[in-house]
Coordinates of C-alpha atoms in Angstrom, one line a residue:
Chain A
M1 CA -0.7 -19.2 50.6
L2 CA -3.3 -19.0 47.9
P3 CA -2.2 -20.6 44.6
L4 CA -0.5 -18.1 42.4
S5 CA -3.0 -18.8 39.6
D6 CA -5.7 -17.4 41.9
R7 CA -3.8 -14.2 42.3
L8 CA -4.0 -13.2 38.7
A9 CA -6.1 -10.4 37.6
K10 CA -9.5 -11.7 36.4
Q11 CA -9.3 -10.3 32.9
V12 CA -5.8 -11.8 32.5
A13 CA -6.7 -15.2 33.8
G14 CA -9.7 -15.3 31.5
L15 CA -7.7 -14.6 28.4
P16 CA -7.4 -17.5 26.1
R17 CA -4.0 -18.5 24.8
S18 CA -3.5 -17.3 21.2
G19 CA -4.4 -20.0 18.7
I20 CA -1.2 -19.0 16.9
R21 CA 0.9 -19.8 20.0
D22 CA -0.5 -23.4 20.1
F23 CA 0.3 -23.9 16.5
F24 CA 3.8 -22.3 16.9
D25 CA 4.7 -25.0 19.4
L26 CA 3.8 -27.7 16.9
V27 CA 5.8 -26.2 14.1
V28 CA 9.0 -25.4 16.0
G29 CA 11.4 -28.3 16.0
R30 CA 10.2 -29.8 12.7
D31 CA 12.7 -29.7 9.9
D32 CA 11.8 -29.3 6.3
V33 CA 8.7 -27.4 7.1
I34 CA 7.8 -24.6 4.6
S35 CA 6.1 -22.1 6.7
L36 CA 3.3 -19.9 5.3
G37 CA 2.5 -19.1 8.9
V38 CA 4.7 -16.1 9.3
G39 CA 3.3 -12.6 9.8
E40 CA 6.1 -10.5 8.5
P41 CA 8.0 -9.7 5.3
D42 CA 10.8 -12.0 4.1
F43 CA 12.8 -9.0 3.1
T44 CA 15.5 -7.6 5.4
A45 CA 15.0 -3.9 6.1
P46 CA 16.5 -1.9 3.2
W47 CA 20.2 -1.2 3.7
N48 CA 19.9 2.6 3.9
I49 CA 17.5 2.2 6.8
R50 CA 19.7 -0.2 8.7
E51 CA 22.7 2.1 7.9
A52 CA 20.8 5.1 9.5
A53 CA 20.4 3.0 12.7
I54 CA 24.1 2.2 12.7
F55 CA 25.0 5.8 12.1
A56 CA 22.8 6.8 15.0
L57 CA 24.7 4.4 17.3
E58 CA 28.1 5.6 15.9
K59 CA 27.0 9.2 16.7
G60 CA 26.3 8.1 20.3
R61 CA 22.5 8.6 20.0
T62 CA 21.7 6.3 22.8
T63 CA 19.5 8.5 24.9
Y64 CA 15.8 8.8 25.6
T65 CA 13.8 11.0 23.2
A66 CA 10.8 13.3 23.8
N67 CA 7.9 11.2 25.0
L68 CA 6.0 11.9 21.7
G69 CA 9.1 10.9 19.7
L70 CA 11.8 12.8 17.9
L71 CA 10.3 16.0 16.5
A72 CA 12.2 15.4 13.2
L73 CA 10.5 12.0 12.9
R74 CA 7.1 13.4 13.8
R75 CA 7.6 16.1 11.1
A76 CA 8.5 13.4 8.6
I77 CA 5.5 11.3 9.6
A78 CA 3.2 14.4 9.2
G79 CA 4.5 14.9 5.7
Y80 CA 4.1 11.2 4.8
V81 CA 0.6 10.9 6.3
K82 CA -0.5 14.0 4.5
K83 CA 0.6 12.5 1.2
Q84 CA -0.4 8.9 1.8
F85 CA -3.7 9.5 3.6
E86 CA -4.6 13.1 2.7
V87 CA -5.0 14.1 6.3
A88 CA -3.0 16.9 7.9
Y89 CA -1.8 16.4 11.5
S90 CA 0.3 18.7 13.6
P91 CA 3.7 17.2 14.5
E92 CA 3.7 19.1 17.8
T93 CA 0.3 18.0 19.2
E94 CA -1.3 15.3 17.1
I95 CA 1.4 12.6 16.5
L96 CA 2.7 10.0 19.0
V97 CA 5.5 7.6 18.1
T98 CA 5.0 4.2 19.8
V99 CA 6.7 0.8 20.1
G100 CA 4.9 -0.7 17.2
V101 CA 1.2 -0.3 16.3
S102 CA 0.5 -2.9 19.0
E103 CA 1.4 -0.4 21.7
A104 CA -0.5 2.4 20.0
L105 CA -3.6 0.2 19.9
D106 CA -3.3 -0.6 23.6
L107 CA -2.8 3.1 24.4
A108 CA -5.9 4.0 22.4
F109 CA -8.1 1.5 24.2
R110 CA -6.8 2.4 27.6
A111 CA -7.2 6.1 27.0
L112 CA -10.8 5.7 25.9
L113 CA -12.5 2.8 27.6
N114 CA -14.4 2.8 30.9
P115 CA -15.5 -0.6 32.2
G116 CA -18.4 -1.9 30.2
D117 CA -17.8 0.3 27.1
E118 CA -18.3 -1.6 23.9
V119 CA -15.9 -1.8 21.0
I120 CA -17.2 -2.9 17.6
Y121 CA -14.6 -4.5 15.3
H122 CA -14.6 -7.0 12.4
E123 CA -13.7 -10.6 12.5
P124 CA -11.6 -12.5 11.3
C125 CA -9.0 -10.1 12.6
Y126 CA -5.6 -9.7 14.1
V127 CA -5.3 -11.8 17.2
S128 CA -4.7 -8.9 19.7
Y129 CA -7.8 -6.8 19.2
S130 CA -10.2 -8.7 21.5
P131 CA -7.6 -9.3 24.3
S132 CA -6.5 -5.6 24.1
I133 CA -10.1 -4.5 24.6
V134 CA -10.6 -6.9 27.5
L135 CA -7.4 -5.8 29.2
A136 CA -8.7 -2.2 29.0
H137 CA -11.9 -3.4 30.7
G138 CA -13.9 -2.9 27.5
V139 CA -16.4 -5.3 25.9
P140 CA -15.5 -6.8 22.5
V141 CA -18.3 -6.8 20.0
P142 CA -17.1 -8.7 16.9
I143 CA -18.9 -8.5 13.7
T144 CA -18.4 -11.3 11.1
T145 CA -17.2 -10.3 7.7
K146 CA -18.0 -12.8 5.0
V147 CA -16.1 -14.1 2.0
E148 CA -19.0 -13.3 -0.3
D149 CA -18.5 -9.6 0.6
H150 CA -14.7 -10.1 0.2
F151 CA -14.4 -9.6 3.9
A152 CA -15.5 -5.9 3.7
L153 CA -17.4 -4.6 6.8
L154 CA -21.0 -3.8 5.9
A155 CA -22.4 -0.7 7.6
S156 CA -25.8 -2.4 7.9
D157 CA -24.2 -5.1 10.1
V158 CA -22.5 -2.5 12.2
A159 CA -25.7 -0.5 12.6
A160 CA -27.5 -3.6 14.0
R161 CA -24.9 -4.0 16.8
I162 CA -24.7 -0.4 18.0
T163 CA -26.0 0.1 21.6
P164 CA -25.9 3.1 24.0
R165 CA -22.6 1.6 25.4
T166 CA -20.9 1.5 22.0
K167 CA -17.9 3.8 22.2
I168 CA -15.5 2.7 19.5
L169 CA -15.5 1.4 16.0
M170 CA -12.3 -0.4 15.3
L171 CA -11.2 -1.0 11.7
N172 CA -8.3 -2.7 10.0
F173 CA -8.1 -2.5 6.2
P174 CA -6.3 -4.1 4.4
T175 CA -7.1 -6.8 6.9
N176 CA -4.8 -9.4 8.5
P177 CA -5.6 -12.3 8.0
T178 CA -8.0 -12.0 5.0
G179 CA -6.3 -9.5 2.8
G180 CA -9.7 -7.8 2.4
I181 CA -10.1 -4.1 1.7
Q182 CA -13.0 -1.8 2.4
P183 CA -14.6 -0.3 -0.7
R184 CA -14.8 3.5 -0.5
A185 CA -18.6 3.6 -0.7
E186 CA -19.0 1.2 2.3
L187 CA -16.3 3.2 4.2
E188 CA -18.4 6.4 3.7
K189 CA -21.4 4.7 5.2
L190 CA -19.4 3.6 8.2
A191 CA -18.2 7.2 8.6
Q192 CA -21.8 8.4 8.5
L193 CA -22.8 5.9 11.2
A194 CA -19.9 7.0 13.4
I195 CA -21.0 10.6 13.1
E196 CA -24.7 9.7 13.7
H197 CA -23.9 7.7 16.9
D198 CA -20.9 9.8 18.0
L199 CA -18.4 7.0 17.9
I200 CA -14.7 7.2 18.1
V201 CA -13.0 5.3 15.2
I202 CA -9.7 3.6 15.7
T203 CA -8.2 2.6 12.3
D204 CA -5.2 0.3 12.0
E205 CA -3.9 0.9 8.5
I206 CA -0.5 -0.9 8.9
Y207 CA -0.9 -2.7 5.5
S208 CA -2.1 0.4 3.5
E209 CA 1.0 0.5 1.3
L210 CA 0.6 -3.1 0.2
L211 CA -2.3 -2.9 -2.2
Y212 CA -2.9 -4.8 -5.4
G213 CA -5.0 -3.6 -8.2
G214 CA -5.5 -3.9 -12.0
D215 CA -3.2 -5.7 -14.4
G216 CA -2.7 -8.8 -12.3
G217 CA -2.3 -6.9 -9.0
M218 CA 0.7 -5.0 -10.3
E219 CA -0.9 -1.6 -10.2
L220 CA -1.1 0.4 -7.0
P221 CA -4.7 1.4 -6.4
E222 CA -5.7 4.3 -4.3
H223 CA -6.2 3.8 -0.5
T224 CA -8.8 5.8 1.4
S225 CA -8.4 6.3 5.1
I226 CA -11.5 6.9 7.0
A227 CA -9.7 9.7 8.8
S228 CA -9.7 11.6 5.5
L229 CA -13.5 11.6 5.1
P230 CA -15.4 14.8 6.0
G231 CA -16.1 15.1 9.8
M232 CA -13.9 12.1 10.6
K233 CA -10.5 13.5 11.6
E234 CA -11.8 14.9 14.8
R235 CA -13.1 11.5 15.9
T236 CA -10.5 9.2 14.5
I237 CA -7.3 7.7 15.8
L238 CA -5.2 6.6 12.8
L239 CA -2.6 4.0 13.6
H240 CA 0.3 3.2 11.3
G241 CA 3.8 2.0 11.5
F242 CA 7.0 0.8 9.7
S243 CA 6.9 -3.0 10.2
K244 CA 5.1 -4.2 7.1
A245 CA 5.7 -1.8 4.2
F246 CA 9.4 -1.1 5.1
A247 CA 10.1 -4.6 6.4
M248 CA 11.1 -3.2 9.8
T249 CA 9.2 -5.5 12.2
G250 CA 12.1 -5.8 14.6
F251 CA 12.6 -2.1 14.9
R252 CA 9.2 -2.0 16.8
L253 CA 8.1 1.3 15.6
G254 CA 4.6 2.6 15.0
Y255 CA 2.6 5.8 15.5
A256 CA -0.8 7.2 16.3
C257 CA -2.3 10.3 14.7
A258 CA -5.2 11.8 16.6
P259 CA -6.7 15.1 17.8
P260 CA -4.7 16.8 20.5
V261 CA -6.8 15.7 23.5
L262 CA -6.6 12.0 22.5
T263 CA -2.9 12.3 21.6
E264 CA -2.2 13.9 25.0
A265 CA -4.2 11.1 26.8
M266 CA -2.3 8.4 25.0
M267 CA 0.9 10.1 25.6
K268 CA 0.3 10.1 29.4
I269 CA 0.0 6.3 29.4
H270 CA 3.0 6.0 27.1
Q271 CA 5.1 8.3 29.3
Y272 CA 4.4 6.3 32.4
S273 CA 4.9 2.9 30.8
M274 CA 7.1 3.0 27.8
L275 CA 8.6 6.5 28.1
C276 CA 9.7 6.6 24.5
A277 CA 10.4 4.4 21.5
S278 CA 14.0 3.3 20.9
I279 CA 16.0 6.2 19.5
M280 CA 17.9 4.1 17.0
S281 CA 14.6 2.9 15.6
Q282 CA 13.4 6.5 15.3
Y283 CA 16.4 7.6 13.4
A284 CA 16.0 4.6 11.1
A285 CA 12.4 5.5 10.6
I286 CA 13.3 9.1 9.5
E287 CA 15.5 7.5 6.8
A288 CA 12.7 5.1 5.8
L289 CA 10.4 8.0 5.1
E290 CA 13.0 10.1 3.4
G291 CA 14.6 7.5 1.3
G292 CA 12.7 4.2 1.5
M293 CA 9.8 4.6 -0.8
D294 CA 11.4 3.1 -3.9
A295 CA 12.2 0.0 -1.8
V296 CA 8.6 -0.1 -0.6
E297 CA 7.3 -0.1 -4.2
S298 CA 9.7 -2.8 -5.3
M299 CA 8.7 -5.0 -2.4
R300 CA 5.0 -4.4 -3.1
Q301 CA 5.6 -5.5 -6.7
S302 CA 7.4 -8.6 -5.5
Y303 CA 4.4 -9.4 -3.2
A304 CA 2.0 -8.8 -6.1
R305 CA 3.9 -11.4 -8.2
R306 CA 3.8 -14.0 -5.5
R307 CA 0.1 -13.2 -4.9
N308 CA -0.5 -14.1 -8.5
L309 CA 1.4 -17.3 -8.2
M310 CA -0.6 -18.3 -5.2
L311 CA -4.0 -17.4 -6.8
Q312 CA -3.1 -19.5 -9.8
G313 CA -2.0 -22.4 -7.7
F314 CA -5.1 -22.4 -5.6
A315 CA -7.3 -22.1 -8.8
R316 CA -5.4 -25.1 -10.2
M317 CA -6.2 -27.3 -7.2
G318 CA -9.8 -26.1 -6.9
L319 CA -9.3 -24.4 -3.6
P320 CA -11.6 -21.3 -3.6
C321 CA -9.8 -18.1 -2.6
F322 CA -10.9 -14.6 -3.2
P323 CA -8.2 -12.3 -4.7
P324 CA -7.0 -10.3 -1.8
G325 CA -6.8 -6.6 -2.3
G326 CA -4.0 -6.0 0.2
A327 CA -1.5 -7.2 2.8
F328 CA 0.5 -10.4 2.1
Y329 CA -2.0 -13.1 3.0
M330 CA -4.3 -15.4 1.2
F331 CA -7.3 -16.8 3.0
P332 CA -8.5 -19.8 1.1
D333 CA -11.8 -21.5 1.9
V334 CA -11.4 -25.1 3.1
R335 CA -14.9 -25.8 4.2
Q336 CA -15.5 -28.3 1.3
F337 CA -13.3 -31.0 3.1
G338 CA -15.4 -31.3 6.2
L339 CA -12.5 -30.6 8.5
S340 CA -12.2 -27.8 11.0
S341 CA -9.6 -25.2 10.0
K342 CA -7.4 -26.5 12.8
E343 CA -7.7 -30.1 11.7
F344 CA -6.9 -29.0 8.1
A345 CA -3.8 -27.1 9.3
M346 CA -2.6 -29.9 11.6
R347 CA -2.9 -32.6 9.0
L348 CA -1.3 -30.4 6.3
L349 CA 1.6 -29.9 8.7
E350 CA 1.9 -33.6 9.6
E351 CA 1.4 -35.0 6.1
E352 CA 3.0 -32.5 3.9
D353 CA 5.2 -30.3 6.1
V354 CA 3.5 -27.0 5.2
A355 CA 2.5 -24.7 8.0
V356 CA -0.5 -22.4 7.6
V357 CA -2.5 -20.8 10.4
P358 CA -6.0 -22.0 11.1
G359 CA -8.5 -19.3 10.4
S360 CA -10.1 -19.9 13.8
A361 CA -7.0 -18.3 15.4
F362 CA -8.4 -15.0 14.1
G363 CA -11.8 -15.4 15.8
P364 CA -14.7 -17.8 15.3
A365 CA -15.5 -16.0 12.0
G366 CA -12.3 -17.4 10.6
E367 CA -13.4 -21.0 11.0
G368 CA -13.4 -22.8 7.6
F369 CA -10.4 -20.8 6.3
V370 CA -6.7 -20.9 6.7
R371 CA -4.2 -18.1 6.4
C372 CA -1.3 -18.5 4.0
C373 CA 1.3 -15.8 4.1
Y374 CA 3.1 -15.5 0.8
A375 CA 6.0 -13.3 2.0
T376 CA 8.3 -16.3 1.3
A377 CA 10.7 -17.1 -1.5
I378 CA 9.1 -18.0 -4.9
D379 CA 10.8 -21.4 -5.1
K380 CA 9.5 -22.3 -1.6
L381 CA 6.0 -21.1 -2.5
E382 CA 6.0 -23.4 -5.5
I383 CA 7.0 -26.4 -3.4
A384 CA 4.4 -25.4 -0.8
L385 CA 1.7 -25.2 -3.5
D386 CA 2.6 -28.6 -4.9
R387 CA 2.4 -30.1 -1.4
I388 CA -0.9 -28.4 -0.6
E389 CA -2.2 -29.7 -4.0
N390 CA -1.2 -33.3 -3.0
F391 CA -2.9 -32.9 0.3
V392 CA -6.1 -31.4 -1.1
N393 CA -6.3 -34.1 -3.8
R394 CA -6.1 -36.8 -1.1
L395 CA -9.0 -35.1 0.8
K396 CA -11.2 -34.9 -2.2
Chain B
M1 CA 8.0 -6.2 -20.6
E2 CA 9.9 -4.3 -18.0
K3 CA 8.6 -6.6 -15.2
L4 CA 9.7 -9.6 -17.2
L5 CA 13.2 -8.2 -17.6
E6 CA 13.4 -7.3 -14.0
L7 CA 12.5 -10.9 -13.0
L8 CA 15.0 -12.4 -15.5
Q9 CA 17.7 -10.0 -14.3
Q10 CA 17.2 -11.2 -10.8
D11 CA 17.1 -14.9 -11.8
G12 CA 18.1 -15.8 -15.4
Q13 CA 17.0 -19.4 -14.7
A14 CA 13.4 -18.5 -13.9
G15 CA 11.3 -20.6 -16.2
P16 CA 8.5 -19.1 -18.4
E17 CA 5.9 -21.0 -16.3
T18 CA 7.0 -19.4 -13.0
I19 CA 7.3 -16.0 -14.6
A20 CA 3.9 -16.3 -16.2
A21 CA 2.3 -17.2 -12.9
Q22 CA 3.9 -14.3 -11.2
L23 CA 2.9 -11.8 -13.8
G24 CA -0.6 -13.3 -14.2
R25 CA 0.0 -13.7 -17.9
P26 CA -0.4 -16.8 -20.2
V27 CA 2.8 -18.8 -20.5
E28 CA 2.7 -18.5 -24.3
D29 CA 2.8 -14.7 -24.0
V30 CA 5.8 -14.9 -21.7
R31 CA 7.7 -17.3 -24.0
A32 CA 7.0 -15.0 -27.0
M33 CA 8.2 -11.9 -25.0
I34 CA 11.4 -13.7 -24.0
K35 CA 12.0 -14.8 -27.6
E36 CA 11.4 -11.3 -28.8
C37 CA 13.9 -9.8 -26.3
E38 CA 16.5 -12.4 -27.3
E39 CA 16.1 -11.8 -31.0
S40 CA 16.1 -8.0 -30.7
G41 CA 19.2 -8.1 -28.6
V42 CA 17.5 -6.6 -25.5
I43 CA 18.6 -9.8 -23.7
L44 CA 22.2 -10.4 -24.8
G45 CA 22.7 -13.6 -22.9
Y46 CA 22.6 -15.5 -19.7
H47 CA 25.5 -16.5 -17.4
A48 CA 26.3 -17.5 -13.9
V49 CA 27.8 -14.9 -11.6
I50 CA 30.9 -16.7 -10.2
D51 CA 33.0 -15.8 -7.2
R52 CA 36.3 -16.6 -8.7
E53 CA 38.1 -16.1 -5.3
K54 CA 36.0 -18.9 -3.8
F55 CA 36.6 -21.1 -6.9
G56 CA 40.3 -21.2 -6.1
N57 CA 42.0 -20.7 -9.4
A58 CA 41.0 -17.1 -9.4
G59 CA 42.9 -15.7 -12.4
V60 CA 43.2 -11.9 -12.5
S61 CA 41.1 -9.1 -13.7
A62 CA 42.2 -5.5 -14.5
L63 CA 40.5 -2.3 -15.3
I64 CA 42.3 -0.5 -18.0
E65 CA 41.9 3.1 -18.7
V66 CA 42.4 3.8 -22.4
R67 CA 42.8 7.2 -24.0
L68 CA 42.0 7.3 -27.8
T69 CA 42.2 9.7 -30.6
P70 CA 38.7 10.2 -31.9
E71 CA 38.1 9.8 -35.6
R72 CA 36.1 12.0 -38.0
G73 CA 32.6 10.5 -38.6
G74 CA 32.8 7.8 -36.0
G75 CA 34.2 9.2 -32.8
F76 CA 35.5 6.4 -30.7
D77 CA 33.2 3.7 -32.1
R78 CA 35.5 1.9 -34.6
L79 CA 38.4 1.6 -32.2
A80 CA 36.1 0.7 -29.3
H81 CA 34.5 -2.1 -31.3
R82 CA 37.9 -3.3 -32.3
I83 CA 39.1 -3.5 -28.7
A84 CA 35.9 -5.0 -27.4
R85 CA 36.3 -8.0 -29.8
F86 CA 39.4 -9.4 -28.1
E87 CA 38.3 -12.4 -26.1
Q88 CA 40.4 -11.2 -23.1
V89 CA 38.1 -8.2 -22.9
S90 CA 35.0 -9.0 -20.8
S91 CA 33.5 -5.5 -20.7
C92 CA 34.2 -2.3 -22.5
Y93 CA 32.6 1.1 -21.8
L94 CA 32.9 4.6 -23.2
M95 CA 33.4 7.0 -20.3
S96 CA 33.2 10.6 -19.6
G97 CA 36.1 12.2 -17.8
A98 CA 39.9 11.8 -17.8
Y99 CA 40.0 8.8 -20.1
D100 CA 37.8 7.4 -22.9
L101 CA 37.4 3.7 -22.6
A102 CA 37.1 1.6 -19.4
V103 CA 38.2 -1.9 -20.5
I104 CA 37.9 -4.9 -18.2
V105 CA 40.4 -7.6 -19.1
E106 CA 40.5 -11.1 -17.6
G107 CA 43.6 -13.4 -17.7
N108 CA 45.2 -16.3 -15.9
D109 CA 47.9 -14.2 -14.3
L110 CA 49.4 -10.7 -14.2
R111 CA 51.9 -11.4 -17.0
E112 CA 49.1 -12.5 -19.4
V113 CA 47.1 -9.3 -18.8
A114 CA 50.3 -7.2 -19.1
R115 CA 51.2 -8.9 -22.3
F116 CA 47.8 -8.2 -23.8
V117 CA 48.0 -4.6 -22.8
S118 CA 51.5 -4.0 -24.1
E119 CA 51.3 -6.1 -27.3
K120 CA 47.7 -5.8 -28.4
L121 CA 46.0 -2.9 -26.8
S122 CA 48.6 -0.1 -26.8
T123 CA 49.9 -1.0 -30.2
I124 CA 46.6 -0.2 -31.9
E125 CA 46.9 3.0 -33.9
G126 CA 44.8 5.6 -32.3
V127 CA 45.4 4.4 -28.7
I128 CA 47.2 7.3 -27.0
S129 CA 47.8 5.8 -23.6
T130 CA 46.7 3.0 -21.2
A131 CA 46.7 2.7 -17.4
T132 CA 46.3 -0.7 -15.9
H133 CA 44.6 -1.2 -12.4
F134 CA 44.6 -4.8 -11.2
Q135 CA 41.6 -5.9 -9.1
L136 CA 42.5 -7.0 -5.6
K137 CA 39.4 -8.2 -4.0
I138 CA 35.7 -8.5 -4.9
Y139 CA 33.0 -7.2 -2.5
K140 CA 30.1 -7.2 -5.0
Q141 CA 29.7 -8.1 -8.6
N142 CA 26.6 -7.8 -10.9
G143 CA 24.4 -7.1 -7.9
F144 CA 25.6 -10.0 -5.8
L145 CA 27.5 -9.5 -2.5
S146 CA 30.5 -11.8 -2.2
K147 CA 29.6 -12.4 1.5
A148 CA 25.9 -13.0 1.5
E149 CA 24.1 -11.7 4.5
D150 CA 23.4 -14.4 7.1
E151 CA 20.0 -15.8 6.8
V152 CA 17.7 -14.4 9.4
R153 CA 15.3 -17.0 10.8
R154 CA 11.9 -15.6 11.2
L155 CA 9.5 -17.1 13.7
P156 CA 7.8 -19.9 11.8
V157 CA 4.3 -18.9 13.0
A158 CA 3.5 -15.3 13.9
P159 CA 0.3 -13.2 14.3

């Protein structure tokens, strides 16, 4: 018999293990670690949302739903997206409810890519983009975004990498892990490029409610979705979900908004693989959209305050960090110490019991940085900052 | 200012340094703002929220509905202030509806509260009637649940 490892599909065997996974194994089992390595809110989902899920169970709502998702939820999503992103989608034909944005992203790539098709995306980025492209037989084409540009994606860099095989431009603003946002002017240039080269745009805007502007980050600045720019809706798949803004990660609920042909294509894959998202989660999501916005704003303000605390802490210890415009991550620059980001993170964990994620886990472009998630209690953040300061002072 | 009060309401022990860092303001400004709030009476005081059931010697607490005769010129104010000043009264509110004042009274036992009501409260001229409701169990007070939710452990490292 051939070894089982030889039986694996080539594109799976070739996938590297996530750098996050490696680090996870090190952190687990250590007591007293303050982890800034998480990727989710520290809030529990607001009670009215949880209560709606309980109510759905009490009412015996334990069945499948329509493949696209509950119509009531799709209507609520259409209303929300219209308000939040200024794009109108039909709940009947242009919205698909998925098991998290991760599923929606996988569906989008699988629905669009033929072997050899190229996908341009920006790095450092969420760990699953490149593997999802490879699993859909596409070719990942990462473009480095730089700290001096505040991790925005420059249209000139994209233009230089477009080939006849380029099919998709993939965006994620605000960005995990950098907290970077895309200025509107640069977004308009990207839209122009997409139209000129007839590209499909996939935009993952999962952090779009968590933005920090003016007055110490406390003000909520405007968010522009590329889907709302002229001529873009017809070539864009807008991905969004409930995990981050509503603190609903475990509900596993996201959605894709796209023109009917694309929605139908994604729905076919979803239908044969996932069938539908969990009905309790869908009922909870209706409540989130109808009665969860105050909680979202109050959580955003709480993140903004912690972002300030972190910025001040890093400034105090001389660790350069650009002020992130969104999400709940800081991405400080650790290049001055002559350590790789992995060495920095390992030693910080071993010597000071603080877990951060090496920037290299988010692609080679993240080397020289570490990701610190500040969705953690203030008192813990203060201790973590003190410990990082001790560590940094020893390195200097 | 509103943000400052919100933070202090969540945690009265939060120091000016921490608050200043969170609000992105100089610590001197925050100190001055707190002082101003204290002096103007916007901040009345600070106290620990205690679960007396857990403490053991729980004492008793009662909500007393009080009906009053309003007075020309001052309405209910003079009598309400007079009642509120008793040390047994922990809170006192003017209400709309079937009665006028909601008075929360604390005491060591039922008899002590009953004596306060019969001897002090109902004998005040202008008090028409009282109805005493003893508190049996606390589920939530001042924004704190008596049974805190179990801490959910997140994955320490996640994408």
